[in-house]
JSON list of C-alpha atoms in Angstrom, two decimals:
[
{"chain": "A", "resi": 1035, "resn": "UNK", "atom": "CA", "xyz": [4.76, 19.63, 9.10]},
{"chain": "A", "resi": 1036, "resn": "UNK", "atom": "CA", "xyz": [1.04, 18.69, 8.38]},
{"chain": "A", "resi": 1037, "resn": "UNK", "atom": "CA", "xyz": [-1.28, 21.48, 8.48]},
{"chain": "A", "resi": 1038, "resn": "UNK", "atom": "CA", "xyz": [-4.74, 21.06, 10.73]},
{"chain": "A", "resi": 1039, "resn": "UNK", "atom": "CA", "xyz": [-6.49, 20.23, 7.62]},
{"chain": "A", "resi": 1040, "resn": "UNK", "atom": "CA", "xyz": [-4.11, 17.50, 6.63]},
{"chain": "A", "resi": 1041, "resn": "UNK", "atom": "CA", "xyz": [-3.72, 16.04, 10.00]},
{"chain": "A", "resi": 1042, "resn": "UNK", "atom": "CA", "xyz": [-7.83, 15.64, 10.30]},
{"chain": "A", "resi": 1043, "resn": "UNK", "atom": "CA", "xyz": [-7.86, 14.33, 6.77]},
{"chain": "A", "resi": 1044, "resn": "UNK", "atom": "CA", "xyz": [-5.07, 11.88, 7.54]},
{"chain": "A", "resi": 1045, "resn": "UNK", "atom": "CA", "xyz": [-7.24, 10.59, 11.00]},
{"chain": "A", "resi": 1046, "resn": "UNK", "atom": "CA", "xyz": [-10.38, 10.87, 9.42]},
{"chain": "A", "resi": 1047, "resn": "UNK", "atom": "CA", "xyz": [-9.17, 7.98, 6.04]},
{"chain": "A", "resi": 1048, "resn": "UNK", "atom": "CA", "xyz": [-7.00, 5.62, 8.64]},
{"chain": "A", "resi": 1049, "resn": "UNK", "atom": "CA", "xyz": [-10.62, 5.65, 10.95]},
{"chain": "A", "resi": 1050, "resn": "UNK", "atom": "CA", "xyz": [-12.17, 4.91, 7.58]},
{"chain": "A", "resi": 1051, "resn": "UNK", "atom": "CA", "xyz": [-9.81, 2.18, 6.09]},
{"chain": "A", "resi": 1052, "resn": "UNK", "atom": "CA", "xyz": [-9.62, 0.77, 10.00]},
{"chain": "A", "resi": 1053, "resn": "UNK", "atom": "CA", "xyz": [-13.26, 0.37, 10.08]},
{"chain": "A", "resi": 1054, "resn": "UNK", "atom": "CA", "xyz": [-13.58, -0.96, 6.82]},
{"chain": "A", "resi": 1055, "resn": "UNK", "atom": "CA", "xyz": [-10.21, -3.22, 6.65]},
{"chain": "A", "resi": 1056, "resn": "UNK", "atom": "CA", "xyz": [-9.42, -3.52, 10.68]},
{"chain": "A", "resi": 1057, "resn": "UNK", "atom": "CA", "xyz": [-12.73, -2.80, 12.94]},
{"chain": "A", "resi": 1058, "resn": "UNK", "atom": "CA", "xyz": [-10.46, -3.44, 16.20]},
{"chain": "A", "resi": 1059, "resn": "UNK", "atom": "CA", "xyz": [-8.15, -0.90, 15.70]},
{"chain": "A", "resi": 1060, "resn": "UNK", "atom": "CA", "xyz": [-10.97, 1.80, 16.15]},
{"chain": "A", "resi": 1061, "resn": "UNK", "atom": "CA", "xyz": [-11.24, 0.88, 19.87]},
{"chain": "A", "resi": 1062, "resn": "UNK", "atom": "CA", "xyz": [-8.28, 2.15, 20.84]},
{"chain": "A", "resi": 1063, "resn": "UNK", "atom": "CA", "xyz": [-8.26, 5.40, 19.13]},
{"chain": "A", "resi": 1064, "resn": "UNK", "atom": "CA", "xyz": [-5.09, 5.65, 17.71]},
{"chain": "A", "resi": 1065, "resn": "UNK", "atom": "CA", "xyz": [-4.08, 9.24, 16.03]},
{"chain": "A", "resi": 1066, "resn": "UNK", "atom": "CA", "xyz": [-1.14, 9.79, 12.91]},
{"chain": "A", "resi": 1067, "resn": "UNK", "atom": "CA", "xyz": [1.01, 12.32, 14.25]},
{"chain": "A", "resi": 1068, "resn": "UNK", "atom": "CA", "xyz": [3.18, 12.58, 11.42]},
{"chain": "A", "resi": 1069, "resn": "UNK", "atom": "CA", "xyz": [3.53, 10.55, 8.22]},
{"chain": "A", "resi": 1070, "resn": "UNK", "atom": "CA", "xyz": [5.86, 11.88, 5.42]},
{"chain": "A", "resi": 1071, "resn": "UNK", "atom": "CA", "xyz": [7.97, 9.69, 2.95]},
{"chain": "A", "resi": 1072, "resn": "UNK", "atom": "CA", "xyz": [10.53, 8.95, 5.53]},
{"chain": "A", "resi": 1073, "resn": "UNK", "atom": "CA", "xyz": [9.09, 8.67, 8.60]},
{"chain": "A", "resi": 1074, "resn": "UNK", "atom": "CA", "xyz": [5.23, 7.35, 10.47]},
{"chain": "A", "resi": 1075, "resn": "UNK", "atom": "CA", "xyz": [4.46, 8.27, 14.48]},
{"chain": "A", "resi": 1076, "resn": "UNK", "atom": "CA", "xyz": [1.26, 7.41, 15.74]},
{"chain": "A", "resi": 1077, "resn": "UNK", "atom": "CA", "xyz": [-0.05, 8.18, 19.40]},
{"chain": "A", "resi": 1078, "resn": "UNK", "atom": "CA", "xyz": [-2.09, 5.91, 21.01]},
{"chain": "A", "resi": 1079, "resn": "UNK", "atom": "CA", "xyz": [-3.47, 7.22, 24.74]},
{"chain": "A", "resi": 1080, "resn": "UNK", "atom": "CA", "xyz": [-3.57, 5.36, 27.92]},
{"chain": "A", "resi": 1081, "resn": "UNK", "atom": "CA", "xyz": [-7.04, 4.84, 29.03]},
{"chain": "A", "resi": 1082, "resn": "UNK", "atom": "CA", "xyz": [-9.63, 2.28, 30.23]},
{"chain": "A", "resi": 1083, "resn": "UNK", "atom": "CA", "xyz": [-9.52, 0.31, 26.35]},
{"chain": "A", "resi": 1084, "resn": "UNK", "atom": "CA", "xyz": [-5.77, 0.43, 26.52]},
{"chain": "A", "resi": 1085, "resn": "UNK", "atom": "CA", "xyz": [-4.38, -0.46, 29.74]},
{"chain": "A", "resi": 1086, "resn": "UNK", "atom": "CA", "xyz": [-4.04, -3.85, 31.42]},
{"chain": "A", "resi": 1087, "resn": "UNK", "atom": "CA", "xyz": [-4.61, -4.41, 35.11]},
{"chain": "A", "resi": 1088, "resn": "UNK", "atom": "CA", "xyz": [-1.55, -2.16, 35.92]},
{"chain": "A", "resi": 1089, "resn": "UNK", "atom": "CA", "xyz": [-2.71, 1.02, 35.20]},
{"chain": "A", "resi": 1090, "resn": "UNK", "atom": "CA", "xyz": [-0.24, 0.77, 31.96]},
{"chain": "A", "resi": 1091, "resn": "UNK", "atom": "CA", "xyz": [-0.71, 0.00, 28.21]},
{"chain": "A", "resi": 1092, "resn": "UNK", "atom": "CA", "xyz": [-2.11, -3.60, 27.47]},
{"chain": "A", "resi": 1093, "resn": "UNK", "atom": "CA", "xyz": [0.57, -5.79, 25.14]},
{"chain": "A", "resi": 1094, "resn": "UNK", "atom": "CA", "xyz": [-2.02, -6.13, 22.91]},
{"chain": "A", "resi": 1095, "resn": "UNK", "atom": "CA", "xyz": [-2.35, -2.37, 22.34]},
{"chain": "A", "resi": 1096, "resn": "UNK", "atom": "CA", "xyz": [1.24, -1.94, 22.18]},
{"chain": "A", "resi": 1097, "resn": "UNK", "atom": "CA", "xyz": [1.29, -3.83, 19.34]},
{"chain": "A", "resi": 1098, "resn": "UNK", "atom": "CA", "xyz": [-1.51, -2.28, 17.01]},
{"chain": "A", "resi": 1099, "resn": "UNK", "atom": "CA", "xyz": [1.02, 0.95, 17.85]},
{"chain": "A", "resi": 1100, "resn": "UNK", "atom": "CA", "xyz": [3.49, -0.64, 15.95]},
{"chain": "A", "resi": 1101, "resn": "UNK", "atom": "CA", "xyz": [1.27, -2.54, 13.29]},
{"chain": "A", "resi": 1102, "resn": "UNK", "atom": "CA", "xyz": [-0.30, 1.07, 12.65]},
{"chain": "A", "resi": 1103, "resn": "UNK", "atom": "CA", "xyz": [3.90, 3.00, 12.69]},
{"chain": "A", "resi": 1104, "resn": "UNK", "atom": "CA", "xyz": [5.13, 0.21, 10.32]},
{"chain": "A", "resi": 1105, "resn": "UNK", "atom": "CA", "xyz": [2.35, -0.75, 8.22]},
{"chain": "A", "resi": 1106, "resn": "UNK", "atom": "CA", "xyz": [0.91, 3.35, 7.16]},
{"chain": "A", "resi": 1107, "resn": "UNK", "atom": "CA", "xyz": [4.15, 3.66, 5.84]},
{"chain": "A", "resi": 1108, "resn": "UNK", "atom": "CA", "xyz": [4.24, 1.52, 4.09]},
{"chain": "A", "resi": 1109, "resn": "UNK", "atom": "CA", "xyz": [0.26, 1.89, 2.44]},
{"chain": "A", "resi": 1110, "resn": "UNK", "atom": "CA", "xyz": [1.97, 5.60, 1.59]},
{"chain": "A", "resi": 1111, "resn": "UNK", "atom": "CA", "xyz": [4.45, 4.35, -0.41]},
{"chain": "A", "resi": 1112, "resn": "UNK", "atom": "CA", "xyz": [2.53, 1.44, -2.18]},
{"chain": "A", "resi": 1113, "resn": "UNK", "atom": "CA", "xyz": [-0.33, 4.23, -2.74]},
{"chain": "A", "resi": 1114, "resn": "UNK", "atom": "CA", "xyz": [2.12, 6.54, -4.54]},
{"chain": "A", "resi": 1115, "resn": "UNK", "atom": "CA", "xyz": [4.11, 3.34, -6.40]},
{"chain": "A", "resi": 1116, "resn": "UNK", "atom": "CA", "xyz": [0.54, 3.00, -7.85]},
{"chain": "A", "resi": 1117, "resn": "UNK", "atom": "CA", "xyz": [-0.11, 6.60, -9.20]},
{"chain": "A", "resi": 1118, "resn": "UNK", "atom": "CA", "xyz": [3.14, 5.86, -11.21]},
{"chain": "A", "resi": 1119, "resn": "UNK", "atom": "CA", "xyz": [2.89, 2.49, -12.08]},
{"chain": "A", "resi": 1120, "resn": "UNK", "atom": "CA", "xyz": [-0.92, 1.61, -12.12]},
{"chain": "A", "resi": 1121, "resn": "UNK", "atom": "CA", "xyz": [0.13, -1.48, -10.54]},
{"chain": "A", "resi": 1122, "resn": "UNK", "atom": "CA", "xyz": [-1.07, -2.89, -6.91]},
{"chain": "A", "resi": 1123, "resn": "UNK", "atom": "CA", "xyz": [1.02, -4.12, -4.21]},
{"chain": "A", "resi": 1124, "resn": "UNK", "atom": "CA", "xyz": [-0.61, -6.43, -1.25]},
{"chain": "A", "resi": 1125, "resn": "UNK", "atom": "CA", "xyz": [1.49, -6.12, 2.24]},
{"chain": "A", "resi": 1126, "resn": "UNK", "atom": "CA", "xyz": [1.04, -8.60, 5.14]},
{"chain": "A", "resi": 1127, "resn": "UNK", "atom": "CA", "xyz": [3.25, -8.99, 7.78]},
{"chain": "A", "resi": 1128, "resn": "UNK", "atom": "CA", "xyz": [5.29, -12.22, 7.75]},
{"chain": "A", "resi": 1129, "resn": "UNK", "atom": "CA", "xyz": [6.89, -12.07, 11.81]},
{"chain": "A", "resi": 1130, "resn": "UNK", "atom": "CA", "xyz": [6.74, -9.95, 14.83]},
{"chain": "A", "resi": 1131, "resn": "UNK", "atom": "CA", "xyz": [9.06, -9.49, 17.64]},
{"chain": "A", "resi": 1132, "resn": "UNK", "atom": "CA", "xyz": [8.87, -7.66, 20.49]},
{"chain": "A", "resi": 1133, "resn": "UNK", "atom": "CA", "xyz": [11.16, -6.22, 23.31]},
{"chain": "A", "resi": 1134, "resn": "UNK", "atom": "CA", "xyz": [9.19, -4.50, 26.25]},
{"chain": "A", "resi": 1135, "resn": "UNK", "atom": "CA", "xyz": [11.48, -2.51, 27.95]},
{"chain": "A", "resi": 1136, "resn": "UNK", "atom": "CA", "xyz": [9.41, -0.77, 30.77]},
{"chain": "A", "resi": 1137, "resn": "UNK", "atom": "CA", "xyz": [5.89, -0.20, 31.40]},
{"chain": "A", "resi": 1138, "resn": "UNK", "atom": "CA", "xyz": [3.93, 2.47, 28.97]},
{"chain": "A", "resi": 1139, "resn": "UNK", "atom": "CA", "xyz": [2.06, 4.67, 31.73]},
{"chain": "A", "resi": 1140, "resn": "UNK", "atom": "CA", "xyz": [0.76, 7.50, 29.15]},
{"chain": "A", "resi": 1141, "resn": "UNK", "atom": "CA", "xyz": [-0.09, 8.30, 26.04]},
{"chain": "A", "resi": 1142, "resn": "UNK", "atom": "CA", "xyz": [2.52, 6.21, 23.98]},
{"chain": "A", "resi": 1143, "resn": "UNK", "atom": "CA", "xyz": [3.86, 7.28, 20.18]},
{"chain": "A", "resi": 1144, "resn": "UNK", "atom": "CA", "xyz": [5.08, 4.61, 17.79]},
{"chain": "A", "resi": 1145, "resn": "UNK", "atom": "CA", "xyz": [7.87, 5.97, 15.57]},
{"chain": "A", "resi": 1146, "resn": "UNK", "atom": "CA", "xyz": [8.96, 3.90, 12.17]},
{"chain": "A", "resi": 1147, "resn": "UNK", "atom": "CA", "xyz": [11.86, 5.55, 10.67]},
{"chain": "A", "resi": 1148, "resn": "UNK", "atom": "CA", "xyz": [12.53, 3.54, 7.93]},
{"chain": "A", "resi": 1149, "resn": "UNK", "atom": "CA", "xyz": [10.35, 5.12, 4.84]},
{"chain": "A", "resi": 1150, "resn": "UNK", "atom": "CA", "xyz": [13.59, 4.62, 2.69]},
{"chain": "A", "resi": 1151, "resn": "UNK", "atom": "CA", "xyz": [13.83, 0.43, 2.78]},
{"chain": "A", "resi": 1152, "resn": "UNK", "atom": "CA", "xyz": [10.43, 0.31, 2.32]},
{"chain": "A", "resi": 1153, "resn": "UNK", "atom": "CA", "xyz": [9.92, 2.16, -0.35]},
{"chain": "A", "resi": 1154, "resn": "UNK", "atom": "CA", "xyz": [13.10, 0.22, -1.86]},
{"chain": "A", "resi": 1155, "resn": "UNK", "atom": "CA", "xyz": [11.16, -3.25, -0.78]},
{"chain": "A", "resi": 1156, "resn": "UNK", "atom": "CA", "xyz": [8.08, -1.59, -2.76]},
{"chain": "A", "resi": 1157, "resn": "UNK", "atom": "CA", "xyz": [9.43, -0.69, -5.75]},
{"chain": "A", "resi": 1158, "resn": "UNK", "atom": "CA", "xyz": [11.80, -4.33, -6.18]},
{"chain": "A", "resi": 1159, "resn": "UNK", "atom": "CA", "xyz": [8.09, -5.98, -5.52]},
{"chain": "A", "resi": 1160, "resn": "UNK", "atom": "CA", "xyz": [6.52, -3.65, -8.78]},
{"chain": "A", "resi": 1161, "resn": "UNK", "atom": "CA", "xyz": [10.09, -4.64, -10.61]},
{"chain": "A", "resi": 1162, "resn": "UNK", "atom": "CA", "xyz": [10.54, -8.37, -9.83]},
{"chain": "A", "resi": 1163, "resn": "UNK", "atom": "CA", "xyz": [6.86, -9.36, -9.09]},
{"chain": "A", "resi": 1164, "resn": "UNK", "atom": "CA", "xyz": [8.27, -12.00, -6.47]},
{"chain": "A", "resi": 1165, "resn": "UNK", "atom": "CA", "xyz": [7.78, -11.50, -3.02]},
{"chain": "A", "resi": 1166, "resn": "UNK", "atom": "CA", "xyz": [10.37, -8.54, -1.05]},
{"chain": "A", "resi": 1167, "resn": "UNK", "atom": "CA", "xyz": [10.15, -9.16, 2.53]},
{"chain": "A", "resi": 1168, "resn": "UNK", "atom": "CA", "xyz": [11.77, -6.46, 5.15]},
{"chain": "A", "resi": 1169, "resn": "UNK", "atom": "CA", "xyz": [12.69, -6.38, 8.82]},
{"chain": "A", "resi": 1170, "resn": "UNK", "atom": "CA", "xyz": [11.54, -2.74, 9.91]},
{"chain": "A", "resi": 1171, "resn": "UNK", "atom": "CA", "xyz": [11.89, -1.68, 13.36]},
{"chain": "A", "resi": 1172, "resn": "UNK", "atom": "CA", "xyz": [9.39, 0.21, 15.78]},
{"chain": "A", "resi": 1173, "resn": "UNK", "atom": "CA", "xyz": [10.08, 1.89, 18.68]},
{"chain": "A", "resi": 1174, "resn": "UNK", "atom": "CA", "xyz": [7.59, 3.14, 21.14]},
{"chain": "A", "resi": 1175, "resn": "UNK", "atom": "CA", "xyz": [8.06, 5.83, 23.93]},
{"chain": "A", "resi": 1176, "resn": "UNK", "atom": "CA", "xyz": [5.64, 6.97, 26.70]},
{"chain": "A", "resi": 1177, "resn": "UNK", "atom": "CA", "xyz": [5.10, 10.76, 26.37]},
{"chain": "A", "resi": 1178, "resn": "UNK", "atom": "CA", "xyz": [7.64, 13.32, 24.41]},
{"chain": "A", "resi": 1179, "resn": "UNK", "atom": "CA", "xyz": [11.00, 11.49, 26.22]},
{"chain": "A", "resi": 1180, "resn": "UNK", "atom": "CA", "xyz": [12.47, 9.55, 23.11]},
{"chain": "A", "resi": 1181, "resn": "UNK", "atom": "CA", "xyz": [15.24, 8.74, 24.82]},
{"chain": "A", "resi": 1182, "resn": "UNK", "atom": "CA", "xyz": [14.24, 6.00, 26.71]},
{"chain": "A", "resi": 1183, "resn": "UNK", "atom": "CA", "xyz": [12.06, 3.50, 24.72]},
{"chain": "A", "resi": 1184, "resn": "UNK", "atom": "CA", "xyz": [9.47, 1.50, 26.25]},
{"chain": "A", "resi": 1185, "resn": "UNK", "atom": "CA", "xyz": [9.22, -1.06, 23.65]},
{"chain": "A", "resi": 1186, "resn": "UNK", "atom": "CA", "xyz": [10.84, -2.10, 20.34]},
{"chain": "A", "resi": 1187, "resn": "UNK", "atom": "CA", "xyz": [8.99, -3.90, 17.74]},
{"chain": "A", "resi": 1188, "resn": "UNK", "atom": "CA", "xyz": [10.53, -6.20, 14.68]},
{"chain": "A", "resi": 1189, "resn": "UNK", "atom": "CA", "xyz": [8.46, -6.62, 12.49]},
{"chain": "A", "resi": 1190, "resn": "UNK", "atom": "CA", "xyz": [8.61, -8.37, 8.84]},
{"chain": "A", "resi": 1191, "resn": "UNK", "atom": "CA", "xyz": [7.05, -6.75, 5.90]},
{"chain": "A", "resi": 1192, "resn": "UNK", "atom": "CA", "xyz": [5.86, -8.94, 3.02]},
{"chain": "A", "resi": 1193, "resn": "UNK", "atom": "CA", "xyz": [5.34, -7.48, -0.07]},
{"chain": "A", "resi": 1194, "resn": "UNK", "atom": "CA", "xyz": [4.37, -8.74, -3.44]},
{"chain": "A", "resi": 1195, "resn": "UNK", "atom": "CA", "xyz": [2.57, -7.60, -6.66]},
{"chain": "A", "resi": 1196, "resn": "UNK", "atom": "CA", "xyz": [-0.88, -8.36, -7.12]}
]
């Protein structure tokens, strides 16, 4: 578990790198709720910059959830490949699919569970230098019930050493 200072560290540098890197992802205010090794959940809340004309969360919206989940993770472990390797890795994302379940009528967390593969995919990028792609899934859920998903995301990482 991240300690307070952590946690406003870790929001403060992804509002930083968004507005530097990704200006549009400010608007909606996303927050890191937990990024380890393993594992990235971000929250993003229902309100007037997120929702569509239903009074639920805007496609659009949904989908920075799970460009944030997916692609954090993976910026951790290409960040720590490059303390021990001094070498860079750039990350794009080749495809995206999406399933949307039911409407997301809250606050909505994007949980990427997949820390292991991609840090795999990293590390045969530094090895090779060719080009490791990687189907990682996202799943988003409205509130604390992560039982019933309101959205899952496909999405293919591309990863190669600069």
């Amino acid at each position: 578990m991240q300690s307070v200072y952590e946690d406003i560290h870790l929001n403060m540098g992804v509002y930083l790198g968004a507005f530097i890197k990704i200006p549009m992802t400010i608007w909606l205010t996303p927050r890191v709720m937990e990024l380890t090794e393993y594992k990235c959940r971000v929250a993003i809340p229902l309100s007037v910059r997120s929702k569509n004309h239903l009074a639920s969360m805007y496609l659009g919206s949904l989908c920075v959830g799970a460009d944030l989940a997916c692609g954090l993770l993976a910026l951790k472990h290409i960040r720590d490949s490059k303390k021990e390797t001094g070498h860079d890795v750039s990350l794009v994302f080749k495809d995206f699919q999406a399933d949307f379940l039911k409407r997301a009528q809250g606050r909505t967390f994007f949980t990427c569970s997949e820390g292991e593969a991609i840090r795999a995919c990293v590390q045969r990028a530094l090895i090779t230098g060719e080009r490791c792609e990687r189907s990682v899934c996202v799943n988003a859920y409205t509130g604390e019930d992560i039982q019933t998903p309101v959205a899952s995301f496909q999405l293919t990482l591309s990863l190669k050493r600069k």
